[in-house]
Short mmCIF file of C-alpha atoms and ligand atoms in Angstrom, two decimals:
data_model
loop_
_atom_site.label_atom_id
_atom_site.label_comp_id
_atom_site.label_asym_id
_atom_site.label_seq_id
_atom_site.Cartn_x
_atom_site.Cartn_y
_atom_site.Cartn_z
CA MET M 122 118.13 -145.88 49.95
CA SER M 123 117.83 -147.20 46.41
CA LYS M 124 114.63 -149.00 45.41
CA GLN M 125 116.55 -152.26 44.89
CA LEU M 126 118.05 -152.11 48.37
CA ALA M 127 114.67 -151.42 49.93
CA LEU M 128 113.19 -154.42 48.12
CA GLU M 129 116.04 -156.64 49.28
CA GLU M 130 115.63 -155.51 52.88
CA ARG M 131 111.91 -156.16 52.81
CA PHE M 132 112.55 -159.58 51.26
CA GLN M 133 115.05 -160.53 53.98
CA ALA M 134 112.68 -159.26 56.67
CA ARG M 135 109.97 -161.60 55.33
CA ILE M 136 112.41 -164.51 55.41
CA ASP M 137 113.50 -163.63 58.96
CA ALA M 138 109.82 -163.57 59.96
CA GLU M 139 109.47 -167.13 58.58
CA GLN M 140 107.06 -166.08 55.82
CA LYS M 141 107.06 -168.28 52.73
CA ILE M 142 108.12 -166.74 49.43
CA GLU M 143 105.70 -167.61 46.63
CA PRO M 144 106.30 -167.63 42.83
CA LYS M 145 104.76 -164.24 42.11
CA ASP M 146 106.49 -162.45 45.01
CA TRP M 147 109.46 -160.21 44.34
CA MET M 148 112.75 -162.02 44.94
CA PRO M 149 116.43 -161.21 44.34
CA GLU M 150 117.72 -162.66 41.08
CA ASP M 151 120.37 -164.65 42.97
CA TYR M 152 117.72 -166.22 45.21
CA ARG M 153 115.84 -167.34 42.09
CA ARG M 154 119.00 -168.69 40.47
CA THR M 155 120.10 -170.53 43.61
CA LEU M 156 116.72 -172.20 43.88
CA ILE M 157 116.67 -173.21 40.22
CA ARG M 158 120.15 -174.70 40.66
CA GLN M 159 119.33 -176.63 43.80
CA ILE M 160 115.81 -177.77 42.90
CA SER M 161 116.83 -178.88 39.41
CA GLN M 162 119.86 -180.77 40.75
CA HIS M 163 117.51 -182.40 43.20
CA ALA M 164 115.01 -183.33 40.46
CA HIS M 165 117.77 -184.74 38.26
CA SER M 166 119.03 -186.78 41.24
CA GLU M 167 115.64 -188.39 41.67
CA VAL M 168 115.43 -189.30 37.99
CA ILE M 169 119.02 -190.54 37.62
CA GLY M 170 118.61 -192.20 41.03
CA MET M 171 116.10 -194.60 39.48
CA LEU M 172 118.85 -196.22 37.39
CA PRO M 173 120.94 -198.13 39.97
CA GLU M 174 117.74 -199.65 41.36
CA GLY M 175 116.13 -200.21 37.96
CA ASN M 176 119.05 -202.54 37.36
CA TRP M 177 117.59 -205.00 39.91
CA ILE M 178 113.87 -205.06 39.03
CA THR M 179 114.15 -208.19 36.91
CA ARG M 180 116.42 -209.88 39.45
CA ALA M 181 114.50 -209.17 42.67
CA PRO M 182 114.52 -212.42 44.70
CA SER M 183 110.72 -212.66 45.14
CA LEU M 184 107.47 -211.19 43.83
CA ARG M 185 107.02 -209.25 47.08
CA ARG M 186 110.49 -207.70 46.75
CA LYS M 187 109.87 -206.87 43.09
CA VAL M 188 106.58 -205.09 43.84
CA ALA M 189 108.14 -203.01 46.62
CA LEU M 190 111.15 -202.09 44.48
CA LEU M 191 108.95 -201.12 41.54
CA ALA M 192 106.81 -198.93 43.81
CA LYS M 193 109.91 -197.24 45.25
CA ILE M 194 111.29 -196.46 41.81
CA GLN M 195 107.92 -195.09 40.69
CA ASP M 196 107.89 -192.86 43.77
CA GLU M 197 111.27 -191.49 42.68
CA ALA M 198 109.91 -190.64 39.23
CA GLY M 199 107.07 -188.83 41.00
CA HIS M 200 109.54 -186.90 43.19
CA GLY M 201 111.38 -185.80 40.06
CA LEU M 202 108.11 -184.52 38.60
CA TYR M 203 107.08 -182.54 41.71
CA LEU M 204 110.53 -181.00 41.80
CA TYR M 205 110.60 -180.08 38.09
CA SER M 206 107.19 -178.45 38.64
CA ALA M 207 108.56 -176.49 41.61
CA ALA M 208 111.53 -175.34 39.48
CA GLU M 209 109.18 -174.27 36.66
CA THR M 210 107.46 -171.82 39.04
CA LEU M 211 110.75 -169.89 38.99
CA GLY M 212 110.48 -169.16 35.29
CA ILE M 213 112.48 -171.93 33.64
CA SER M 214 110.98 -174.57 31.38
CA ARG M 215 111.24 -178.28 31.95
CA VAL M 216 112.82 -178.78 28.53
CA GLU M 217 115.58 -176.32 29.40
CA LEU M 218 116.26 -178.28 32.57
CA TYR M 219 116.36 -181.59 30.70
CA ASN M 220 118.64 -180.11 28.06
CA GLU M 221 121.13 -179.02 30.71
CA LEU M 222 121.13 -182.50 32.23
CA HIS M 223 121.51 -184.25 28.89
CA ALA M 224 124.33 -181.93 27.84
CA GLY M 225 126.20 -182.88 31.02
CA LYS M 226 126.02 -179.29 32.33
CA ALA M 227 123.66 -179.85 35.26
CA LYS M 228 124.77 -181.72 38.34
CA TYR M 229 122.94 -184.55 40.08
CA SER M 230 123.88 -186.28 43.32
CA SER M 231 127.33 -187.90 43.25
CA ILE M 232 125.91 -191.05 44.87
CA PHE M 233 124.22 -192.26 41.71
CA ASN M 234 127.52 -192.67 39.89
CA TYR M 235 128.30 -195.85 41.81
CA PRO M 236 127.24 -199.31 40.57
CA SER M 237 124.65 -201.56 42.23
CA LEU M 238 126.42 -204.91 42.19
CA THR M 239 124.29 -207.23 44.34
CA TRP M 240 120.75 -207.52 45.73
CA ALA M 241 122.08 -206.25 49.08
CA ASP M 242 122.76 -202.93 47.32
CA MET M 243 118.98 -202.44 47.12
CA GLY M 244 118.94 -202.61 50.91
CA ALA M 245 121.97 -200.35 51.32
CA ILE M 246 120.56 -197.76 48.90
CA GLY M 247 117.23 -197.70 50.75
CA TRP M 248 118.76 -197.55 54.21
CA LEU M 249 121.86 -195.40 53.64
CA VAL M 250 121.11 -193.33 50.54
CA ASP M 251 117.45 -192.64 51.33
CA GLY M 252 118.49 -192.23 54.97
CA ALA M 253 120.96 -189.48 54.01
CA ALA M 254 118.39 -187.95 51.66
CA ILE M 255 115.75 -187.79 54.43
CA MET M 256 118.16 -186.18 56.87
CA ASN M 257 118.72 -183.43 54.30
CA GLN M 258 115.13 -183.23 53.07
CA VAL M 259 113.31 -182.98 56.39
CA ALA M 260 115.16 -179.68 56.82
CA LEU M 261 114.09 -178.64 53.31
CA CYS M 262 110.41 -178.96 54.31
CA LYS M 263 111.03 -175.67 56.11
CA CYS M 264 112.71 -174.02 53.13
CA SER M 265 111.68 -170.39 52.61
CA TYR M 266 110.40 -171.03 49.06
CA GLY M 267 106.81 -172.30 49.29
CA PRO M 268 106.59 -174.66 46.28
CA TYR M 269 109.87 -176.40 47.18
CA ALA M 270 108.94 -176.73 50.86
CA ARG M 271 105.51 -178.19 50.05
CA ALA M 272 106.93 -180.67 47.53
CA MET M 273 109.38 -181.85 50.19
CA VAL M 274 106.64 -182.69 52.70
CA ARG M 275 105.19 -185.40 50.49
CA ILE M 276 108.59 -186.57 49.29
CA CYS M 277 109.77 -187.06 52.88
CA LYS M 278 106.80 -189.24 53.74
CA GLU M 279 107.59 -191.52 50.83
CA GLU M 280 111.33 -191.51 51.54
CA SER M 281 110.81 -192.73 55.07
CA PHE M 282 108.97 -195.76 53.68
CA HIS M 283 111.91 -196.29 51.29
CA GLN M 284 114.38 -196.24 54.13
CA ARG M 285 112.44 -198.84 56.07
CA GLN M 286 112.13 -201.18 53.11
CA GLY M 287 115.90 -200.89 52.57
CA PHE M 288 116.63 -201.60 56.21
CA GLU M 289 114.33 -204.60 56.16
CA ILE M 290 116.13 -206.06 53.13
CA LEU M 291 119.41 -205.81 55.04
CA LEU M 292 117.89 -207.13 58.25
CA VAL M 293 116.76 -210.32 56.48
CA LEU M 294 120.18 -210.75 54.84
CA SER M 295 121.96 -210.07 58.14
CA GLN M 296 120.07 -212.99 59.72
CA GLY M 297 120.68 -215.32 56.78
CA THR M 298 123.51 -217.60 55.66
CA GLU M 299 127.18 -216.64 55.86
CA ALA M 300 127.12 -215.71 52.16
CA GLN M 301 124.10 -213.44 52.73
CA ARG M 302 125.73 -211.77 55.73
CA ASP M 303 128.90 -211.19 53.69
CA MET M 304 126.83 -209.68 50.89
CA CYS M 305 125.13 -207.38 53.39
CA GLN M 306 128.44 -206.21 54.91
CA ASP M 307 130.00 -205.73 51.45
CA ALA M 308 127.11 -203.48 50.33
CA ILE M 309 127.38 -201.39 53.52
CA ASN M 310 131.15 -201.09 52.98
CA ARG M 311 130.70 -199.80 49.43
CA TRP M 312 127.82 -197.37 50.05
CA TRP M 313 128.88 -195.86 53.38
CA TRP M 314 131.45 -193.28 52.26
CA PRO M 315 129.58 -192.21 49.10
CA SER M 316 126.45 -191.69 51.25
CA MET M 317 128.47 -189.41 53.57
CA MET M 318 129.45 -187.36 50.52
CA MET M 319 125.79 -186.72 49.65
CA PHE M 320 125.74 -183.89 52.20
CA GLY M 321 128.24 -181.93 50.11
CA PRO M 322 131.66 -180.49 50.96
CA ASN M 323 132.72 -179.50 54.49
CA ASP M 324 131.21 -176.19 55.60
CA SER M 325 134.54 -174.41 55.14
CA ASP M 326 134.62 -175.51 51.46
CA SER M 327 130.93 -174.97 50.64
CA PRO M 328 130.62 -171.83 48.52
CA HIS M 329 126.81 -171.62 48.66
CA SER M 330 126.02 -172.49 52.28
CA ALA M 331 126.32 -169.10 53.99
CA GLN M 332 123.99 -167.29 51.58
CA SER M 333 121.57 -170.21 51.30
CA MET M 334 121.30 -170.35 55.09
CA LYS M 335 120.70 -166.61 55.32
CA TRP M 336 117.88 -167.02 52.82
CA LYS M 337 116.66 -170.08 54.74
CA ILE M 338 116.82 -172.27 51.66
CA LYS M 339 119.15 -174.45 53.69
CA ARG M 340 118.31 -174.67 57.38
CA TYR M 341 121.38 -176.55 58.55
CA SER M 342 124.93 -176.71 57.25
CA ASN M 343 126.32 -179.69 55.35
CA ASP M 344 128.47 -180.77 58.33
CA THR M 345 125.62 -180.46 60.85
CA LEU M 346 123.40 -182.76 58.79
CA ARG M 347 126.25 -185.18 58.11
CA GLN M 348 126.93 -185.47 61.85
CA ARG M 349 123.26 -186.17 62.56
CA TYR M 350 123.33 -188.85 59.90
CA VAL M 351 126.39 -190.55 61.43
CA ASP M 352 124.78 -190.46 64.87
CA MET M 353 121.62 -192.09 63.49
CA ILE M 354 123.31 -194.79 61.39
CA ALA M 355 125.92 -195.69 64.03
CA GLU M 356 123.06 -196.69 66.31
CA GLN M 357 120.89 -198.41 63.68
CA ILE M 358 123.74 -200.63 62.45
CA LYS M 359 123.89 -202.29 65.87
CA ILE M 360 120.53 -203.91 65.09
CA LEU M 361 122.00 -205.39 61.92
CA ASN M 362 125.06 -206.70 63.77
CA MET M 363 127.19 -205.29 60.98
CA THR M 364 129.95 -202.64 61.04
CA LEU M 365 130.61 -199.36 59.26
CA PRO M 366 133.90 -199.30 57.34
CA ASP M 367 135.44 -196.58 59.51
CA PRO M 368 138.06 -197.49 62.15
CA ASP M 369 137.74 -193.99 63.65
CA LEU M 370 134.01 -194.26 64.33
CA LYS M 371 133.65 -193.83 68.09
CA TRP M 372 131.14 -192.33 70.51
CA ASN M 373 132.53 -189.10 71.96
CA GLU M 374 130.96 -188.54 75.37
CA ALA M 375 132.19 -184.95 75.65
CA ARG M 376 130.72 -183.91 72.29
CA GLY M 377 127.59 -186.03 72.61
CA HIS M 378 128.21 -187.27 69.03
CA TYR M 379 130.04 -190.00 67.16
CA ASP M 380 133.52 -189.07 65.88
CA PHE M 381 134.27 -190.34 62.39
CA GLY M 382 137.24 -190.61 60.04
CA PRO M 383 138.26 -188.32 57.17
CA ILE M 384 136.23 -188.25 53.97
CA ASP M 385 138.07 -188.75 50.69
CA TRP M 386 137.23 -185.41 49.05
CA GLU M 387 139.45 -186.23 46.12
CA GLU M 388 137.14 -189.10 45.25
CA PHE M 389 134.11 -186.79 45.65
CA ASN M 390 135.58 -184.11 43.36
CA ASN M 391 136.58 -186.71 40.84
CA VAL M 392 132.99 -188.01 40.67
CA LEU M 393 131.72 -184.42 40.31
CA ARG M 394 134.12 -183.90 37.40
CA GLY M 395 132.43 -186.82 35.63
CA ASN M 396 135.00 -189.51 36.41
CA GLY M 397 133.07 -191.74 38.82
CA PRO M 398 132.56 -195.43 38.02
CA CYS M 399 129.20 -194.88 36.28
CA ASN M 400 128.93 -191.18 35.26
CA ARG M 401 129.11 -191.86 31.54
CA GLU M 402 126.76 -194.83 31.63
CA ARG M 403 124.12 -192.95 33.68
CA LEU M 404 124.03 -189.99 31.32
CA GLU M 405 124.00 -192.14 28.20
CA THR M 406 121.07 -194.15 29.57
CA ARG M 407 119.08 -190.97 30.31
CA VAL M 408 119.79 -189.45 26.89
CA LYS M 409 118.80 -192.68 25.18
CA ALA M 410 115.55 -192.86 27.17
CA TRP M 411 114.79 -189.25 26.17
CA GLU M 412 115.44 -189.95 22.50
CA ASN M 413 113.50 -193.23 22.50
CA GLY M 414 110.58 -191.49 24.20
CA ALA M 415 110.27 -188.78 21.52
CA TRP M 416 107.34 -190.53 19.82
CA VAL M 417 105.42 -190.66 23.12
CA ARG M 418 105.83 -186.91 23.62
CA GLU M 419 104.81 -186.22 20.03
CA ALA M 420 101.75 -188.48 20.30
CA ALA M 421 100.72 -186.85 23.59
CA MET M 422 101.04 -183.38 22.06
CA ALA M 423 99.04 -184.39 18.96
CA PHE M 424 96.34 -185.87 21.19
CA ALA M 425 96.22 -182.74 23.37
CA GLU M 426 95.98 -180.47 20.29
CA LYS M 427 93.18 -182.58 18.82
CA ARG M 428 91.22 -182.39 22.08
CA THR M 429 91.52 -178.61 22.28
CA ARG M 430 90.21 -178.35 18.68
CA ILE M 431 87.10 -180.43 19.50
N1 LIG Y 284 126.65 -184.47 44.54
O1 LIG Y 284 128.16 -175.11 48.35
P1 LIG Y 284 127.63 -176.49 48.30
C1 LIG Y 284 117.20 -189.26 46.53
C2 LIG Y 284 127.85 -179.50 44.56
S1 LIG Y 284 117.95 -188.07 45.59
C3 LIG Y 284 126.81 -183.64 43.49
O2 LIG Y 284 127.54 -177.21 49.59
P2 LIG Y 284 124.72 -176.42 48.05
C4 LIG Y 284 117.09 -190.62 46.02
C5 LIG Y 284 126.85 -178.38 44.69
O3 LIG Y 284 125.75 -178.60 43.85
C6 LIG Y 284 118.09 -186.70 46.68
N2 LIG Y 284 127.11 -182.32 43.65
O4 LIG Y 284 126.23 -176.50 47.52
C7 LIG Y 284 116.76 -190.85 44.69
C8 LIG Y 284 127.70 -177.19 44.29
O5 LIG Y 284 127.92 -177.21 42.87
P3 LIG Y 284 127.40 -176.01 41.88
C9 LIG Y 284 119.23 -185.83 46.41
C10 LIG Y 284 127.20 -181.86 44.91
O6 LIG Y 284 123.82 -176.49 46.88
C11 LIG Y 284 116.75 -192.13 44.19
C12 LIG Y 284 129.05 -177.55 44.90
O7 LIG Y 284 129.07 -178.96 45.04
N3 LIG Y 284 119.13 -184.75 47.35
O8 LIG Y 284 116.76 -188.95 47.57
O9 LIG Y 284 124.57 -175.29 49.00
C13 LIG Y 284 117.03 -193.22 45.03
C14 LIG Y 284 129.31 -176.87 46.22
O10 LIG Y 284 128.49 -177.40 47.29
C15 LIG Y 284 127.01 -182.67 46.03
C16 LIG Y 284 119.25 -183.43 46.99
O11 LIG Y 284 119.49 -183.12 45.87
C17 LIG Y 284 126.73 -184.03 45.82
N4 LIG Y 284 126.56 -184.89 46.82
O12 LIG Y 284 124.56 -177.76 48.94
C18 LIG Y 284 117.32 -192.99 46.36
C19 LIG Y 284 119.02 -182.43 48.10
N5 LIG Y 284 127.17 -181.92 47.14
O13 LIG Y 284 125.91 -176.08 41.89
C20 LIG Y 284 117.33 -191.69 46.86
C21 LIG Y 284 118.92 -181.01 47.63
C22 LIG Y 284 127.46 -180.68 46.73
O14 LIG Y 284 127.93 -174.73 42.44
N6 LIG Y 284 120.21 -180.38 47.55
N7 LIG Y 284 127.50 -180.65 45.40
O15 LIG Y 284 127.98 -176.38 40.54
C23 LIG Y 284 120.87 -179.84 48.61
O16 LIG Y 284 120.41 -179.91 49.75
C24 LIG Y 284 122.14 -179.11 48.35
O17 LIG Y 284 122.20 -178.76 46.99
C25 LIG Y 284 123.43 -179.89 48.75
C26 LIG Y 284 124.65 -179.06 48.37
C27 LIG Y 284 123.44 -180.13 50.26
C28 LIG Y 284 123.52 -181.22 48.02
#
C-alpha cells in the first residue's frame, strides 16, 4: 500500500471513530480545500448578512428594538470573525479570503441577496433565516474539524437568541392592527422560499454532499435538514396565526412529516450566478466598507508596530 493511501485510511478511521481533526494533524488536501470553501462561505455569509438588517437600525420602531437589533448584528460580525479564524487554521490568510469575496469569486448564502423592505422583515429574518441557519449549524457543532465545530457551539447559542427575537417581533405584529398583520404576512411570504433555498440544492444535485458526509463535515444531507426545518416552522406558524405561501404544505401521517411544494431552483441558480435582486448592491457595499476602512487598518498596524518596538 502506498504511503498516501495508508495516511488516507488512517485519517478516515479517525473520522469514523468520531475523533476531531485538529489543524496540525495530517489531512487530505481535498478535505482541507472543502473546509476552506465551506467555512469561508459561511464567514462571508455572516458578514454580508449584516447588511439587510443594518438597513433597519435607524428605523427600528423603539429604543428597545434598536438595541436588540444592534446586538444581533454585532453578534453576526463576531460569528464572521470566529469563522475567519477557523479558516485561517487551514493555512489561508484572512486577506486572501476577503480578496476572493471582494472580487466576486467567493460565494455567500443566497438569502442575503434579497431586500429587507419593511420592519416585519427584521422579524422574518430572525425567525426564518436564523431558524434555517440554526437547523444547519447545530449539525455543524459535530463537524469532524475541531476549530469549526467549536466555533459553531458558541454561534448556535447566539443564533437561538436571534431566532427568538425575530419570532417575538412577528408575534407582536401578528397581534396588532390589520396593517401590521398584513406586513407580517407579506414578510413571511417573501422570505419563506429563499429561506428554504439556504439548505442548498436537492441531494441528487448536490456535488459535495456525499464526500462531505463521509468526512463528517456535514452530518445530514441538505434535504434532511430542509425537511426538519419545514416540520419546525409549519408548527411554529400556527402560534402566529399566519400562513406559509405554499398551497402544497400538508401534514403527511404516513411519512410523519409535512409535505411541501416544489422549490424554484431556477431562481436559486440565478441568484448564485449574481443576478438576485441585491447581489450587486451587497458586494459594492462590502467593497466600499473595506476601502473606507483602510486607514483604520493602517493605523492599527502602525500602533502595533510601535508597541513592539517599545
Ligand atoms: N447559497 O454540494 P452543495 C447566518 C452552493 S449566515 C449560496 O450542497 P455544500 C445569518 C455551494 O456552496 C449562515 N450558495 O454544497 C447571518 C456549492 O457551490 P461551490 C449561513 C449555495 O457546501 C446574518 C454548490 O452550491 N450558513 O446564519 O456541500 C443574519 C453546491 O451545493 C447555497 C452557512 O453558510 C446557498 N444557499 O452544502 C442572519 C452554513 N447552497 O462551493 C443569519 C455552512 C449551496 O461548489 N454551509 N450553495 O461553488 C453549509 O452547511 C454548506 O456549505 C451548504 C451547501 C449546506 C450551504
